[in-house]
């Protein structure tokens, strides 16, 4: 169905003439443009707005969710028919011919389907994103490889982990592949790694950068996946470390400055590590600097990614670099797996030239976002709430609350309606490694409390996007 939204009597006459020429599927929509557009958006295949382009963009922007399912939008004025969104080029040209206007058209996909993946994972990428995105938008079969279980946003149904003859392959990992990427392969590198650094006094910049380069060369860790460095407070004025961090950030960080986290020795001494040293303890007041700092900073990064760990016992995973290694035991306690863990040691300390480095990873976890919808109307929702709803791979809530956000649900997402037990359902989905939105009217605080209790561990990132109180 094609909806025309005239405002003035002259526009109504033009729209009526246009509808007669376009055929029986074209209908005039009465009422103020904004409310009428929101009421009818989900039932329309195409929209013709009699608005200036800027006003048209502001009207449709809150309603857009997916290029494959959104209506095509054309904006008409006295001289032009302008494509605004979707595959509306043919419609703009047809209207222009009928009304004697000048078509203003664009070609190609309006939104790269992979943009949401990069944004949600805070990632960089290798390969032709544009070509892969065009293939996804065109419905081509695409294989997704995600060996470490990073939580993915909702994706079109043609992107699958089970695909026999893919046209493209997407690999999500913070390690370099064993072979060069294929021509039709995109690598997505989430920023998950924290490099801990220890050293003797007066160490050179080249000694630090040289040892860190081994992490890539000998352990397969991509330097673009590093999100932070960490060391002891006593090294705050160590010029070799400071200059090395600055250099590495310049060459490998694309749009952010990589921080150097500093921790007091007594705090690092409380972090369990697989390779404590009595000599380091005597020198610096902690049995470990590189391993302990990497783990502690990774824990902090995990807390910053969500509030699931707030107030909880943050016990990091201490694990050998090989993904299938045996569990590491410290003081009789298995530190390699467990529901409360948020970080893992992926490269135990290596030393050379008076420098020691170790690498910890922020463990990938599902994310559960409780979203308060306020009193209910769309214009009272926050922009961040709508962004998270469009991104979510699963949305849970009461049926009436899900109805309020139906126009924001990605076609690749699943919804779960329940009158009770919503928090438990959402937490279970998040523990599977998904991006989950739990929606409710009001500010969301009571459901956030229930979700925290249902999550029960640090295996889930938990965050709240509060709504306006009714």
Short mmCIF file of C-alpha atoms in Angstrom, two decimals:
data_model
loop_
_atom_site.label_atom_id
_atom_site.label_comp_id
_atom_site.label_asym_id
_atom_site.label_seq_id
_atom_site.Cartn_x
_atom_site.Cartn_y
_atom_site.Cartn_z
CA UNK A 1 0.00 0.00 0.00
CA UNK A 2 1.22 3.49 -0.87
CA UNK A 3 0.24 6.34 1.46
CA UNK A 4 0.12 9.97 0.38
CA UNK A 5 0.21 12.61 3.13
CA UNK A 6 -1.01 16.00 1.80
CA UNK A 7 -1.44 19.00 4.13
CA UNK A 8 -2.99 21.90 2.23
CA UNK A 9 -6.04 21.93 -0.09
CA UNK A 10 -3.73 22.35 -3.11
CA UNK A 11 -1.62 19.37 -1.99
CA UNK A 12 -4.79 17.33 -1.46
CA UNK A 13 -5.86 17.99 -5.05
CA UNK A 14 -2.40 17.05 -6.33
CA UNK A 15 -2.34 13.93 -4.14
CA UNK A 16 -5.80 12.86 -5.32
CA UNK A 17 -4.73 13.18 -8.96
CA UNK A 18 -1.52 11.30 -8.24
CA UNK A 19 -3.34 8.51 -6.38
CA UNK A 20 -5.69 8.03 -9.34
CA UNK A 21 -2.72 7.58 -11.66
CA UNK A 22 -0.75 5.33 -9.30
CA UNK A 23 -3.58 2.83 -8.98
CA UNK A 24 -5.85 1.26 -6.36
CA UNK A 25 -3.03 0.66 -3.83
CA UNK A 26 -2.49 4.42 -3.44
CA UNK A 27 -4.50 6.06 -0.64
CA UNK A 28 -4.75 9.56 0.81
CA UNK A 29 -4.11 9.63 4.56
CA UNK A 30 -6.08 12.20 6.55
CA UNK A 31 -4.89 14.12 9.59
CA UNK A 32 -1.74 15.82 10.79
CA UNK A 33 1.27 14.32 9.03
CA UNK A 34 3.29 13.26 12.10
CA UNK A 35 0.61 11.31 14.00
CA UNK A 36 -0.87 9.89 10.78
CA UNK A 37 2.57 8.71 9.65
CA UNK A 38 3.24 6.97 12.97
CA UNK A 39 -0.18 5.27 12.93
CA UNK A 40 0.17 3.90 9.41
CA UNK A 41 3.92 3.36 9.04
CA UNK A 42 3.99 -0.39 9.65
CA UNK A 43 1.21 -1.08 7.13
CA UNK A 44 2.68 0.90 4.23
CA UNK A 45 5.02 -0.19 1.44
CA UNK A 46 5.72 3.36 0.26
CA UNK A 47 5.16 6.90 1.56
CA UNK A 48 4.80 10.17 -0.33
CA UNK A 49 5.26 13.24 1.86
CA UNK A 50 4.36 16.77 0.81
CA UNK A 51 7.04 18.29 3.02
CA UNK A 52 10.42 20.01 2.72
CA UNK A 53 13.20 17.46 2.78
CA UNK A 54 14.45 18.48 6.24
CA UNK A 55 10.97 18.13 7.75
CA UNK A 56 10.49 14.79 5.98
CA UNK A 57 13.75 13.45 7.39
CA UNK A 58 12.81 14.49 10.92
CA UNK A 59 9.38 12.89 10.52
CA UNK A 60 10.56 9.48 9.34
CA UNK A 61 13.87 9.17 11.23
CA UNK A 62 12.33 7.90 14.51
CA UNK A 63 10.36 5.27 12.58
CA UNK A 64 13.19 3.74 10.55
CA UNK A 65 14.35 0.31 11.68
CA UNK A 66 15.59 -1.77 8.74
CA UNK A 67 16.15 -0.87 5.10
CA UNK A 68 14.72 -4.20 3.94
CA UNK A 69 11.35 -3.69 5.65
CA UNK A 70 10.88 0.09 5.96
CA UNK A 71 8.56 1.78 3.44
CA UNK A 72 10.15 3.63 0.54
CA UNK A 73 9.86 7.39 1.16
CA UNK A 74 9.60 10.13 -1.45
CA UNK A 75 9.34 13.83 -0.66
CA UNK A 76 7.38 16.05 -3.13
CA UNK A 77 7.34 19.84 -3.47
CA UNK A 78 6.56 22.30 -6.28
CA UNK A 79 9.62 21.37 -8.36
CA UNK A 80 11.18 18.12 -7.16
CA UNK A 81 10.45 14.52 -6.18
CA UNK A 82 13.26 13.49 -3.81
CA UNK A 83 14.20 10.00 -2.63
CA UNK A 84 14.46 10.07 1.17
CA UNK A 85 14.91 6.43 2.19
CA UNK A 86 14.65 2.89 0.93
CA UNK A 87 14.61 1.83 -2.70
CA UNK A 88 12.46 4.77 -3.75
CA UNK A 89 14.30 5.75 -6.92
CA UNK A 90 11.75 4.18 -9.29
CA UNK A 91 8.85 5.74 -7.37
CA UNK A 92 10.46 9.21 -7.44
CA UNK A 93 11.03 8.93 -11.18
CA UNK A 94 7.44 7.76 -11.76
CA UNK A 95 5.97 10.60 -9.71
CA UNK A 96 8.21 13.11 -11.48
CA UNK A 97 6.97 11.92 -14.86
CA UNK A 98 3.33 12.13 -13.80
CA UNK A 99 3.57 15.59 -12.20
CA UNK A 100 6.21 17.16 -14.42
CA UNK A 101 8.78 17.39 -11.61
CA UNK A 102 12.54 16.94 -11.51
CA UNK A 103 13.57 13.64 -9.86
CA UNK A 104 16.35 13.83 -7.26
CA UNK A 105 17.48 10.26 -6.69
CA UNK A 106 20.23 8.28 -5.00
CA UNK A 107 21.34 4.72 -5.57
CA UNK A 108 22.75 1.97 -3.40
CA UNK A 109 22.07 0.81 0.13
CA UNK A 110 21.27 3.67 2.51
CA UNK A 111 22.68 1.88 5.57
CA UNK A 112 25.46 -0.68 5.78
CA UNK A 113 24.03 -3.68 7.69
CA UNK A 114 27.41 -4.14 9.39
CA UNK A 115 27.49 -0.66 10.93
CA UNK A 116 25.39 -1.85 13.87
CA UNK A 117 27.77 -4.76 14.48
CA UNK A 118 30.82 -2.50 14.56
CA UNK A 119 29.09 -0.02 16.85
CA UNK A 120 27.74 -2.56 19.33
CA UNK A 121 31.07 -4.40 19.60
CA UNK A 122 33.26 -1.26 19.57
CA UNK A 123 35.14 -2.90 16.73
CA UNK A 124 37.27 -2.18 13.70
CA UNK A 125 37.23 -4.23 10.52
CA UNK A 126 39.26 -5.62 7.61
CA UNK A 127 37.85 -6.33 4.17
CA UNK A 128 35.29 -4.65 1.96
CA UNK A 129 32.48 -3.68 4.32
CA UNK A 130 30.61 -1.95 1.52
CA UNK A 131 30.59 -4.98 -0.78
CA UNK A 132 29.71 -7.38 2.04
CA UNK A 133 26.98 -5.03 3.26
CA UNK A 134 25.54 -4.79 -0.25
CA UNK A 135 25.50 -8.59 -0.45
CA UNK A 136 23.66 -8.81 2.87
CA UNK A 137 21.16 -6.15 1.80
CA UNK A 138 20.62 -8.06 -1.46
CA UNK A 139 19.77 -11.29 0.38
CA UNK A 140 22.94 -13.22 -0.48
CA UNK A 141 23.91 -16.09 1.86
CA UNK A 142 26.55 -14.94 4.38
CA UNK A 143 28.36 -17.16 6.88
CA UNK A 144 29.01 -15.77 10.37
CA UNK A 145 31.93 -17.20 12.34
CA UNK A 146 31.99 -16.06 15.95
CA UNK A 147 34.27 -18.54 17.78
CA UNK A 148 34.45 -16.57 21.05
CA UNK A 149 30.73 -15.91 21.28
CA UNK A 150 30.64 -12.12 21.05
CA UNK A 151 27.06 -10.87 21.54
CA UNK A 152 25.71 -9.89 18.15
CA UNK A 153 22.92 -7.45 17.35
CA UNK A 154 19.92 -8.57 15.32
CA UNK A 155 20.97 -9.53 11.80
CA UNK A 156 19.04 -10.36 8.62
CA UNK A 157 18.03 -13.99 8.22
CA UNK A 158 20.50 -14.52 5.35
CA UNK A 159 23.40 -14.05 7.81
CA UNK A 160 23.80 -17.40 9.53
CA UNK A 161 26.29 -19.53 11.46
CA UNK A 162 25.14 -22.49 9.34
CA UNK A 163 25.64 -21.75 5.65
CA UNK A 164 26.91 -24.36 3.17
CA UNK A 165 27.68 -22.12 0.20
CA UNK A 166 28.17 -18.55 1.44
CA UNK A 167 28.90 -15.71 -0.92
CA UNK A 168 30.65 -13.85 1.93
CA UNK A 169 32.08 -14.82 5.31
CA UNK A 170 32.17 -12.61 8.41
CA UNK A 171 34.68 -13.55 11.13
CA UNK A 172 34.37 -11.93 14.56
CA UNK A 173 37.55 -12.42 16.61
CA UNK A 174 40.32 -10.47 18.35
CA UNK A 175 43.02 -12.84 17.08
CA UNK A 176 44.64 -12.87 13.67
CA UNK A 177 43.49 -15.75 11.46
CA UNK A 178 45.88 -18.58 10.64
CA UNK A 179 45.68 -17.71 6.93
CA UNK A 180 45.19 -14.55 4.93
CA UNK A 181 41.50 -13.53 4.69
CA UNK A 182 39.76 -14.55 1.50
CA UNK A 183 38.56 -12.12 -1.13
CA UNK A 184 34.98 -12.38 0.09
CA UNK A 185 35.77 -12.25 3.81
CA UNK A 186 35.30 -9.50 6.37
CA UNK A 187 37.08 -9.64 9.72
CA UNK A 188 35.55 -7.77 12.65
CA UNK A 189 37.91 -7.10 15.56
CA UNK A 190 36.26 -6.15 18.87
CA UNK A 191 38.43 -4.12 21.23
CA UNK A 192 38.68 -6.60 24.10
CA UNK A 193 42.35 -6.84 25.06
CA UNK A 194 44.25 -5.18 27.90
CA UNK A 195 48.05 -5.30 27.95
CA UNK A 196 49.71 -5.28 31.37
CA UNK A 197 53.28 -3.94 31.51
CA UNK A 198 56.02 -4.26 34.13
CA UNK A 199 59.63 -3.18 33.82
CA UNK A 200 62.89 -2.36 35.51
CA UNK A 201 63.75 1.31 36.01
CA UNK A 202 64.95 3.24 32.97
CA UNK A 203 63.61 0.80 30.38
CA UNK A 204 63.64 2.07 26.79
CA UNK A 205 60.63 2.68 24.57
CA UNK A 206 61.95 0.24 21.97
CA UNK A 207 62.28 -2.52 24.58
CA UNK A 208 58.61 -2.13 25.47
CA UNK A 209 57.31 -1.88 21.90
CA UNK A 210 59.53 -4.77 20.80
CA UNK A 211 58.12 -7.14 23.42
CA UNK A 212 54.54 -6.04 22.76
CA UNK A 213 55.11 -6.76 19.05
CA UNK A 214 55.67 -10.41 20.00
CA UNK A 215 52.03 -10.59 21.11
CA UNK A 216 51.04 -10.19 17.49
CA UNK A 217 53.89 -12.11 15.90
CA UNK A 218 54.04 -15.11 18.26
CA UNK A 219 50.61 -15.19 19.93
CA UNK A 220 48.36 -14.01 17.12
CA UNK A 221 46.76 -11.11 19.00
CA UNK A 222 45.80 -8.23 16.72
CA UNK A 223 47.09 -4.92 18.16
CA UNK A 224 43.93 -3.15 16.92
CA UNK A 225 41.96 -5.22 19.45
CA UNK A 226 43.80 -3.55 22.37
CA UNK A 227 41.54 -1.23 24.35
CA UNK A 228 43.92 -0.24 27.18
CA UNK A 229 47.31 -0.71 28.81
CA UNK A 230 47.89 -1.10 32.55
CA UNK A 231 50.73 -1.03 35.05
CA UNK A 232 51.56 -0.21 38.65
CA UNK A 233 51.32 3.34 40.00
CA UNK A 234 55.05 3.24 40.66
CA UNK A 235 55.58 3.20 36.88
CA UNK A 236 53.56 6.37 36.29
CA UNK A 237 56.72 8.32 35.43
CA UNK A 238 58.48 5.55 33.49
CA UNK A 239 59.15 7.35 30.21
CA UNK A 240 59.83 4.17 28.22
CA UNK A 241 56.37 2.81 29.05
CA UNK A 242 54.62 6.16 28.51
CA UNK A 243 56.25 6.70 25.11
CA UNK A 244 55.55 3.12 24.01
CA UNK A 245 51.87 3.41 24.89
CA UNK A 246 51.66 6.69 22.99
CA UNK A 247 53.35 5.17 19.93
CA UNK A 248 51.19 2.06 19.93
CA UNK A 249 48.04 4.11 20.29
CA UNK A 250 49.06 6.30 17.36
CA UNK A 251 49.66 3.36 15.03
CA UNK A 252 46.84 1.03 16.02
CA UNK A 253 43.97 3.00 17.60
CA UNK A 254 41.66 4.31 14.88
CA UNK A 255 39.52 6.86 16.69
CA UNK A 256 40.31 6.75 20.41
CA UNK A 257 43.38 7.38 22.56
CA UNK A 258 44.41 4.19 24.33
CA UNK A 259 44.57 4.79 28.09
CA UNK A 260 47.26 3.65 30.50
CA UNK A 261 45.57 2.43 33.70
CA UNK A 262 47.55 2.77 36.93
CA UNK A 263 46.96 0.66 40.07
CA UNK A 264 48.51 0.78 43.55
CA UNK A 265 50.69 -2.16 44.50
CA UNK A 266 48.42 -3.31 47.33
CA UNK A 267 45.48 -3.54 44.91
CA UNK A 268 47.49 -5.58 42.40
CA UNK A 269 48.67 -7.85 45.22
CA UNK A 270 45.07 -8.97 45.74
CA UNK A 271 44.63 -10.20 42.15
CA UNK A 272 45.20 -13.98 41.79
CA UNK A 273 47.72 -14.74 39.02
CA UNK A 274 49.30 -17.96 37.71
CA UNK A 275 52.90 -16.72 37.86
CA UNK A 276 53.57 -14.77 41.08
CA UNK A 277 57.17 -13.78 41.79
CA UNK A 278 58.79 -13.34 45.19
CA UNK A 279 61.44 -11.14 43.60
CA UNK A 280 58.80 -8.80 42.14
CA UNK A 281 57.04 -8.77 45.52
CA UNK A 282 60.22 -7.69 47.29
CA UNK A 283 60.90 -4.99 44.70
CA UNK A 284 57.43 -3.54 44.10
CA UNK A 285 55.12 -4.68 46.92
CA UNK A 286 53.06 -7.01 44.70
CA UNK A 287 53.91 -10.52 43.44
CA UNK A 288 52.79 -9.54 39.95
CA UNK A 289 52.64 -6.36 37.90
CA UNK A 290 51.98 -7.31 34.26
CA UNK A 291 49.49 -10.16 34.83
CA UNK A 292 47.75 -8.50 37.78
CA UNK A 293 47.45 -5.13 36.05
CA UNK A 294 46.09 -6.68 32.85
CA UNK A 295 43.46 -8.65 34.78
CA UNK A 296 42.51 -5.74 37.02
CA UNK A 297 42.09 -3.34 34.10
CA UNK A 298 40.08 -5.90 32.16
CA UNK A 299 37.78 -6.24 35.16
CA UNK A 300 37.35 -2.47 35.26
CA UNK A 301 36.57 -2.45 31.54
CA UNK A 302 33.95 -5.15 32.03
CA UNK A 303 32.29 -3.11 34.78
CA UNK A 304 32.35 -0.08 32.51
CA UNK A 305 30.55 -2.07 29.78
CA UNK A 306 27.56 -2.61 32.09
CA UNK A 307 26.64 -2.59 35.74
CA UNK A 308 26.30 -6.34 36.22
CA UNK A 309 29.52 -6.51 38.17
CA UNK A 310 28.81 -3.58 40.49
CA UNK A 311 29.32 -4.57 44.09
CA UNK A 312 30.14 -8.15 43.12
CA UNK A 313 33.24 -10.25 43.69
CA UNK A 314 35.29 -9.74 40.53
CA UNK A 315 37.35 -12.89 40.20
CA UNK A 316 39.12 -13.05 36.86
CA UNK A 317 39.70 -16.09 34.77
CA UNK A 318 43.36 -17.04 34.67
CA UNK A 319 43.88 -19.14 31.58
CA UNK A 320 46.71 -20.16 29.28
CA UNK A 321 46.74 -18.68 25.80
CA UNK A 322 45.52 -21.86 24.10
CA UNK A 323 41.71 -21.81 24.03
CA UNK A 324 41.46 -25.52 24.89
CA UNK A 325 43.99 -25.45 27.74
CA UNK A 326 43.43 -27.18 31.06
CA UNK A 327 41.90 -25.08 33.88
CA UNK A 328 44.34 -23.14 36.00
CA UNK A 329 44.00 -23.65 39.75
CA UNK A 330 45.08 -21.08 42.34
CA UNK A 331 44.98 -22.02 46.03
CA UNK A 332 42.80 -25.01 45.16
CA UNK A 333 40.22 -22.89 43.33
CA UNK A 334 39.42 -23.35 39.63
CA UNK A 335 39.82 -19.95 37.98
CA UNK A 336 39.27 -20.95 34.35
CA UNK A 337 35.49 -21.02 34.18
CA UNK A 338 32.54 -19.86 36.22
CA UNK A 339 29.49 -17.63 36.06
CA UNK A 340 30.96 -14.70 37.97
CA UNK A 341 34.01 -14.13 35.82
CA UNK A 342 34.45 -11.15 33.56
CA UNK A 343 38.06 -11.39 32.40
CA UNK A 344 40.57 -14.03 31.32
CA UNK A 345 44.32 -14.09 30.96
CA UNK A 346 45.05 -15.06 27.36
CA UNK A 347 48.83 -14.52 27.34
CA UNK A 348 50.64 -15.15 30.65
CA UNK A 349 53.64 -12.96 31.28
CA UNK A 350 56.54 -12.95 28.86
CA UNK A 351 59.78 -11.10 29.60
CA UNK A 352 62.71 -9.71 27.65
CA UNK A 353 65.14 -6.80 28.00
CA UNK A 354 63.89 -5.75 31.44
CA UNK A 355 60.24 -5.66 30.31
CA UNK A 356 57.36 -7.99 31.19
CA UNK A 357 53.98 -8.00 29.44
CA UNK A 358 50.81 -10.05 29.78
CA UNK A 359 47.40 -9.84 28.08
CA UNK A 360 43.91 -10.20 29.50
CA UNK A 361 40.65 -10.25 27.57
CA UNK A 362 37.32 -8.81 28.62
CA UNK A 363 35.26 -11.97 28.37
CA UNK A 364 32.40 -11.72 25.86
CA UNK A 365 29.06 -11.78 27.67
CA UNK A 366 25.44 -11.38 26.75
CA UNK A 367 23.91 -7.99 27.50
CA UNK A 368 20.56 -7.37 29.13
CA UNK A 369 19.25 -3.83 28.85
CA UNK A 370 16.18 -2.87 30.83
CA UNK A 371 14.38 -0.12 28.92
CA UNK A 372 11.82 2.14 30.54
CA UNK A 373 9.29 3.31 27.94
CA UNK A 374 7.86 6.08 30.08
CA UNK A 375 4.08 6.67 29.81
CA UNK A 376 4.03 4.89 26.45
CA UNK A 377 3.86 7.41 23.57
CA UNK A 378 6.79 7.24 21.18
CA UNK A 379 7.66 10.92 21.55
CA UNK A 380 8.34 10.37 25.27
CA UNK A 381 10.95 7.66 24.69
CA UNK A 382 14.65 8.51 24.83
CA UNK A 383 16.79 8.26 21.66
CA UNK A 384 19.11 5.82 23.43
CA UNK A 385 16.15 3.54 24.21
CA UNK A 386 15.17 3.43 20.55
CA UNK A 387 18.75 2.75 19.47
CA UNK A 388 18.99 -0.21 21.83
CA UNK A 389 15.60 -1.55 20.73
CA UNK A 390 16.61 -1.48 17.07
CA UNK A 391 19.84 -3.30 17.95
CA UNK A 392 18.44 -6.02 20.22
CA UNK A 393 18.47 -9.61 19.01
CA UNK A 394 15.73 -10.51 21.51
CA UNK A 395 13.05 -8.30 23.11
CA UNK A 396 11.09 -9.41 26.17
CA UNK A 397 8.12 -7.80 27.87
CA UNK A 398 4.38 -7.86 28.42
CA UNK A 399 2.36 -8.12 25.22
CA UNK A 400 1.02 -4.57 25.59
CA UNK A 401 4.55 -3.20 26.08
CA UNK A 402 5.86 -5.07 23.05
CA UNK A 403 3.05 -3.55 20.98
CA UNK A 404 4.35 -0.09 21.87
CA UNK A 405 7.73 -0.79 20.27
CA UNK A 406 6.68 -3.07 17.42
CA UNK A 407 7.84 -0.61 14.77
CA UNK A 408 11.37 -0.66 16.25
CA UNK A 409 11.88 -4.44 16.29
CA UNK A 410 14.47 -5.59 13.77
CA UNK A 411 13.13 -8.26 11.36
CA UNK A 412 15.91 -10.57 12.53
CA UNK A 413 15.01 -10.19 16.22
CA UNK A 414 12.77 -12.46 18.28
CA UNK A 415 10.16 -11.28 20.77
CA UNK A 416 8.97 -13.02 23.93
CA UNK A 417 5.68 -11.89 25.49
CA UNK A 418 4.98 -12.82 29.10
CA UNK A 419 2.73 -11.38 31.80
CA UNK A 420 5.05 -12.63 34.52
CA UNK A 421 8.62 -13.87 34.73
CA UNK A 422 9.88 -11.41 32.12
CA UNK A 423 13.09 -10.73 34.02
CA UNK A 424 13.93 -14.43 34.31
CA UNK A 425 13.22 -15.00 30.60
CA UNK A 426 15.38 -12.05 29.58
CA UNK A 427 18.23 -13.10 31.87
CA UNK A 428 18.18 -16.64 30.46
CA UNK A 429 18.42 -15.30 26.91
CA UNK A 430 21.29 -12.98 27.87
CA UNK A 431 23.18 -15.87 29.48
CA UNK A 432 23.09 -17.51 26.03
CA UNK A 433 25.26 -14.60 24.82
CA UNK A 434 22.54 -12.51 23.18
CA UNK A 435 21.80 -8.80 23.13
CA UNK A 436 18.48 -8.63 24.98
CA UNK A 437 16.10 -5.75 25.64
CA UNK A 438 13.60 -6.01 28.50
CA UNK A 439 10.88 -3.39 28.05
CA UNK A 440 8.35 -1.94 30.44
CA UNK A 441 6.32 1.22 30.78
CA UNK A 442 7.42 3.67 33.44
CA UNK A 443 11.00 4.30 34.50
CA UNK A 444 12.05 0.62 34.48
CA UNK A 445 13.62 0.65 37.95
CA UNK A 446 11.51 -2.16 39.50
CA UNK A 447 12.16 -4.45 36.54
CA UNK A 448 15.86 -3.59 36.64
CA UNK A 449 15.96 -4.80 40.25
CA UNK A 450 14.19 -8.02 39.24
CA UNK A 451 16.57 -8.48 36.30
CA UNK A 452 19.59 -8.08 38.57
CA UNK A 453 18.27 -10.81 40.85
CA UNK A 454 17.42 -13.05 37.90
CA UNK A 455 20.82 -12.58 36.24
CA UNK A 456 22.50 -13.64 39.45
CA UNK A 457 26.08 -13.48 38.19
CA UNK A 458 28.59 -11.58 36.13
CA UNK A 459 27.95 -13.75 33.07
CA UNK A 460 25.58 -11.00 31.88
CA UNK A 461 26.14 -7.28 31.34
CA UNK A 462 23.19 -5.50 32.91
CA UNK A 463 22.26 -1.90 32.17
CA UNK A 464 19.26 0.36 32.59
CA UNK A 465 17.93 2.99 30.21
CA UNK A 466 15.34 4.73 32.42
CA UNK A 467 12.12 6.11 31.07
CA UNK A 468 10.05 9.10 32.09
CA UNK A 469 7.91 8.34 35.09
CA UNK A 470 4.23 8.23 34.27
#
